Coordinates of C-alpha atoms in Angstrom, one line a residue:
X803 CA 70.9 -29.1 57.3
X804 CA 68.8 -26.0 56.6
X805 CA 67.4 -25.5 60.2
X806 CA 66.5 -21.9 59.5
X807 CA 64.2 -22.8 56.6
X808 CA 62.4 -25.4 58.7
X809 CA 62.2 -23.1 61.7
X810 CA 60.4 -20.6 59.5
X811 CA 57.9 -23.3 58.7
X812 CA 57.5 -23.8 62.5
X813 CA 57.1 -20.1 63.0
X814 CA 54.3 -20.1 60.4
X815 CA 52.6 -22.8 62.5
X816 CA 53.0 -20.8 65.7
X817 CA 51.4 -17.7 64.0
X818 CA 48.4 -19.9 62.9
X819 CA 48.1 -20.9 66.5
X820 CA 48.0 -17.4 67.8
X821 CA 45.5 -16.5 65.0
X822 CA 43.3 -19.3 66.2
X823 CA 43.5 -18.2 69.8
X824 CA 45.8 -20.8 71.1
X825 CA 49.3 -20.3 72.6
X826 CA 51.6 -19.7 69.8
X827 CA 53.9 -22.8 69.5
X828 CA 55.0 -24.5 66.2
X829 CA 56.9 -27.6 65.4
X830 CA 58.1 -29.5 62.3
X831 CA 59.5 -32.9 62.0
X832 CA 61.7 -33.9 59.1
X833 CA 63.6 -37.0 58.0
X834 CA 66.2 -37.3 55.3
X835 CA 65.5 -33.6 54.3
X836 CA 61.8 -34.3 53.8
X837 CA 59.0 -32.7 55.9
X838 CA 57.1 -35.5 57.7
X839 CA 54.8 -33.3 59.8
X840 CA 54.1 -29.8 60.8
X841 CA 51.9 -28.8 63.7
X842 CA 50.9 -26.1 66.2
X843 CA 49.4 -26.3 69.7
X844 CA 45.7 -26.7 69.9
X845 CA 45.1 -26.7 73.6
X846 CA 42.2 -24.2 73.4
X847 CA 40.7 -25.6 70.3
X848 CA 40.5 -29.1 71.6
X849 CA 40.2 -28.3 75.4
X850 CA 43.2 -30.6 75.8
X851 CA 46.2 -29.4 77.8
X852 CA 48.5 -32.0 76.3
X853 CA 47.9 -30.9 72.8
X854 CA 51.3 -29.0 72.5
X855 CA 52.8 -28.4 69.1
X856 CA 55.5 -31.1 69.7
X857 CA 53.0 -33.6 70.7
X858 CA 50.8 -32.9 67.7
X859 CA 53.8 -33.1 65.4
X860 CA 54.8 -36.5 67.0
X861 CA 51.3 -37.9 66.6
X862 CA 51.2 -36.9 62.9
X863 CA 54.7 -38.2 62.1
X864 CA 54.0 -41.5 63.8
X865 CA 50.8 -42.0 61.7
X866 CA 53.0 -41.7 58.6
X867 CA 56.2 -43.5 59.7
X868 CA 55.2 -45.6 62.8
X869 CA 55.9 -45.1 66.5
X870 CA 59.8 -45.4 65.9
X871 CA 61.0 -41.9 64.7
X872 CA 64.6 -42.7 64.7
X873 CA 66.5 -40.5 62.3
X874 CA 64.0 -37.7 62.5
X875 CA 64.8 -34.1 63.6
X876 CA 62.3 -32.0 65.3
X877 CA 62.5 -28.1 65.0
X878 CA 60.3 -26.3 67.5
X879 CA 59.9 -22.5 68.1
X880 CA 60.1 -23.0 72.0
X881 CA 62.2 -25.5 74.1
X882 CA 60.0 -28.6 74.7
X883 CA 58.4 -28.8 78.1
X884 CA 59.1 -32.0 80.1
X885 CA 56.1 -33.6 78.8
X886 CA 57.1 -33.1 75.2
X887 CA 60.8 -33.9 75.9
X888 CA 59.7 -37.2 77.3
X889 CA 57.6 -37.9 74.2
X890 CA 60.6 -37.0 72.1
X891 CA 62.5 -39.7 74.0
X892 CA 59.8 -42.4 73.7
X893 CA 59.4 -41.7 69.9
X894 CA 63.2 -42.1 69.4
X895 CA 63.5 -38.7 67.7
X896 CA 67.4 -38.3 67.1
X897 CA 67.8 -34.5 67.0
X898 CA 65.9 -31.6 68.4
X899 CA 66.5 -27.8 67.5
X900 CA 64.5 -25.1 69.1
X901 CA 64.4 -21.2 69.1
X902 CA 63.2 -19.8 72.4
X903 CA 64.4 -21.4 75.7
X904 CA 62.6 -22.3 79.0
X905 CA 65.2 -20.1 80.7
X906 CA 64.3 -17.0 78.6
X907 CA 60.6 -17.6 79.2
X908 CA 61.0 -17.8 83.0
X909 CA 63.2 -14.7 82.9
X910 CA 60.1 -12.9 81.4
X911 CA 57.9 -14.2 84.2
X912 CA 56.1 -16.8 82.3
X913 CA 55.2 -20.0 84.1
X914 CA 57.3 -23.0 83.1
X915 CA 58.6 -26.2 84.7
X916 CA 62.3 -25.5 85.3
X917 CA 63.6 -28.6 83.6
X918 CA 65.5 -28.2 80.4
X919 CA 65.1 -30.8 77.7
X920 CA 68.8 -31.5 77.6
X921 CA 68.7 -32.3 81.3
X922 CA 65.7 -34.7 80.8
X923 CA 67.5 -36.4 77.9
X924 CA 70.5 -37.0 80.1
X925 CA 68.4 -38.5 82.9
X926 CA 66.8 -40.7 80.3
X927 CA 70.2 -41.7 79.0
X928 CA 68.9 -40.8 75.6
X929 CA 71.4 -39.7 73.0
X930 CA 69.4 -36.9 71.4
X931 CA 71.4 -34.1 69.7
X932 CA 70.1 -30.8 71.0
X933 CA 70.6 -27.3 69.4
X934 CA 69.3 -24.1 71.0
X935 CA 68.8 -20.6 69.7
X936 CA 67.8 -21.3 66.1
X937 CA 66.3 -18.0 64.8
X938 CA 66.0 -17.0 68.5
X939 CA 65.2 -13.3 67.7
X940 CA 62.2 -14.3 65.5
X941 CA 61.0 -17.0 67.9
X942 CA 61.2 -14.6 70.9
X943 CA 58.9 -12.2 69.3
X944 CA 56.1 -14.6 69.7
X945 CA 56.6 -14.9 73.5
X946 CA 57.3 -11.2 74.4
X947 CA 54.8 -9.9 77.0
X948 CA 54.1 -6.6 75.0
X949 CA 53.4 -8.6 71.8
X950 CA 51.0 -10.9 73.8
X951 CA 49.3 -7.9 75.2
X952 CA 48.8 -6.3 71.8
X953 CA 47.5 -9.7 70.4
X954 CA 44.9 -9.9 73.2
X955 CA 43.8 -6.3 72.6
X956 CA 43.7 -6.5 68.8
X957 CA 42.2 -10.0 68.3
X958 CA 38.7 -9.6 66.7
X959 CA 38.9 -5.8 66.8
X960 CA 36.3 -4.0 64.8
X961 CA 35.8 -0.3 64.1
X962 CA 33.9 0.3 67.3
X963 CA 36.7 -1.4 69.4
X964 CA 39.4 0.5 67.6
X965 CA 37.7 3.7 68.4
X966 CA 37.6 2.7 72.0
X967 CA 41.2 1.7 72.0
X968 CA 42.1 5.0 70.5
X969 CA 40.1 6.9 73.1
X970 CA 41.8 4.9 75.9
X971 CA 45.2 5.5 74.3
X972 CA 44.6 9.2 74.0
X973 CA 43.6 9.5 77.7
X974 CA 46.7 7.6 78.9
X975 CA 49.1 9.6 76.7
X976 CA 47.7 12.9 77.9
X977 CA 47.9 11.7 81.5
X978 CA 51.5 10.7 81.0
X979 CA 52.4 14.0 79.6
X980 CA 50.9 16.0 82.5
X981 CA 52.4 13.7 85.1
X982 CA 55.9 13.9 83.6
X983 CA 56.1 17.4 82.0
X984 CA 58.2 18.9 84.8
X985 CA 60.9 16.3 84.1
X986 CA 61.1 17.1 80.4
X987 CA 64.6 18.5 79.8
X988 CA 64.3 18.7 76.0
X989 CA 61.6 21.4 75.7
X990 CA 63.0 24.3 73.7
X991 CA 60.4 27.0 72.8
X992 CA 62.9 28.2 70.1
X993 CA 62.7 24.8 68.4
X994 CA 59.2 23.5 69.1
X995 CA 59.4 21.0 66.2
X996 CA 62.5 19.2 67.7
X997 CA 60.7 19.4 71.2
X998 CA 57.8 17.5 69.7
X999 CA 60.2 15.0 68.2
X1000 CA 62.0 14.5 71.5
X1001 CA 58.6 14.1 73.3
X1002 CA 57.7 11.1 71.1
X1003 CA 61.1 9.5 71.5
X1004 CA 60.7 9.9 75.3
X1005 CA 57.1 8.6 75.4
X1006 CA 57.9 5.5 73.4
X1007 CA 61.4 4.8 74.7
X1008 CA 63.0 5.3 71.1
X1009 CA 66.5 6.6 70.4
X1010 CA 67.3 9.0 67.6
X1011 CA 69.2 6.2 65.9
X1012 CA 65.8 4.2 65.8
X1013 CA 64.0 7.1 64.4
X1014 CA 66.4 9.1 62.4
X1015 CA 65.3 12.5 61.1
X1016 CA 65.5 12.5 57.3
X1017 CA 64.2 15.9 56.6
X1018 CA 63.8 19.1 58.6
X1019 CA 62.5 22.6 57.7
X1020 CA 61.1 25.5 59.7
X1021 CA 57.7 23.9 59.6
X1022 CA 58.2 20.2 59.5
X1023 CA 60.3 17.2 60.7
X1024 CA 60.1 14.0 58.9
X1025 CA 61.6 10.8 60.5
X1026 CA 61.8 7.1 59.8
X1027 CA 60.8 4.9 62.8
X1028 CA 62.6 1.5 62.8
X1029 CA 62.2 0.7 66.5
X1030 CA 60.7 -2.6 67.7
X1031 CA 56.9 -2.2 67.7
X1032 CA 54.7 -4.8 69.5
X1033 CA 51.6 -3.4 67.6
X1034 CA 53.4 -4.0 64.2
X1035 CA 54.3 -7.6 65.3
X1036 CA 50.7 -8.3 66.5
X1037 CA 49.4 -7.1 63.3
X1038 CA 51.7 -9.3 61.3
X1039 CA 50.6 -12.3 63.2
X1040 CA 46.9 -11.5 63.0
X1041 CA 47.0 -10.5 59.4
X1042 CA 45.9 -6.9 60.2
X1043 CA 46.7 -4.1 57.8
X1044 CA 48.7 -1.6 59.7
X1045 CA 47.7 1.2 57.2
X1046 CA 44.2 0.9 58.5
X1047 CA 44.8 0.0 62.2
X1048 CA 47.4 2.7 62.8
X1049 CA 45.2 5.4 61.2
X1050 CA 42.2 4.4 63.3
X1051 CA 43.9 3.5 66.6
X1052 CA 47.2 5.4 67.0
X1053 CA 47.4 8.6 64.9
X1054 CA 44.9 10.7 66.7
X1055 CA 46.2 9.8 70.1
X1056 CA 49.8 10.7 69.1
X1057 CA 48.5 13.9 67.5
X1058 CA 46.8 14.8 70.8
X1059 CA 49.9 14.0 72.8
X1060 CA 52.1 16.5 70.9
X1061 CA 49.4 19.1 71.0
X1062 CA 49.8 19.1 74.8
X1063 CA 53.3 20.5 74.1
X1064 CA 52.0 23.2 71.6
X1065 CA 48.6 23.4 70.0
X1066 CA 50.1 24.4 66.8
X1067 CA 51.9 21.0 66.4
X1068 CA 50.3 18.1 64.4
X1069 CA 51.4 14.6 63.9
X1070 CA 50.8 12.4 60.9
X1071 CA 52.2 9.4 58.8
X1072 CA 52.8 8.6 55.2
X1073 CA 50.7 5.5 54.8
X1074 CA 52.4 4.6 51.7
X1075 CA 55.6 4.1 53.7
X1076 CA 54.6 2.1 56.6
X1077 CA 55.9 -1.2 58.0
X1078 CA 55.7 -4.1 57.2
X1079 CA 55.2 -2.8 53.7
X1080 CA 58.5 -0.8 53.8
X1081 CA 61.5 -1.0 56.1
X1082 CA 60.4 2.0 58.3
X1083 CA 57.4 4.1 59.2
X1084 CA 57.6 7.5 57.7
X1085 CA 56.1 9.8 60.3
X1086 CA 56.2 13.7 60.6
X1087 CA 55.5 16.5 62.9
X1088 CA 54.6 19.9 61.4
X1089 CA 53.4 23.3 62.5
X1090 CA 50.0 24.3 61.4
X1091 CA 49.7 27.6 59.6

């Protein structure tokens, strides 16, 4: 059974949900290797709190196959809530596979009913095969608090909003620098380029392994950032071109940050080598002549 392939279909549905302003859940139902239904949550669209992805997928599958879905497999990006798990029991779905768990969501502080679907199936004496953690890393990105914050910030952003976001980011980064500058142990006036590089690592919580230096001279450091980036993930979900957004929203604020260390320093990116179009973001710090 190619659960990963079907989970990627569910992930596509979840991304559609987020683009539409819903909550980011996706589900697929298959039978005998054939897709019966695909769905995402439509709670906000339909003003219906029961319109979860699993419920929508079951309704669509039942319209095709009837109310008895014996032999069907559901693949969902998130562990079904008790309402959806109950619907799985009543529809007689035989197998459920999901990515992100209720336990993981609650550990992030998200509101959930603390009843796992396996427990509900056992209480219902329903023999439903349950598999957890399918493409868990990919599914978990959808529910990370930092990604959700970026989605909220970037959804519907026009040039004016991006300018405001850049100004806010610049102000916050400058404030952070001056509040923490006495704690910086990496500043070396004999190697101001490396000090600028270390400053960015400290600000964004990145290790040298996540942003390895690939070139260094007396006047320039070039590094390839490969760290997890919530802005990147939000752009991928919303279909925003990072080459445009990062230039308008992030580059100036980062440049202003390293100039707090030394006004001769500048920051830039190679916009032909930027994620998700390449495997890394090529970024550079250089000394102005």
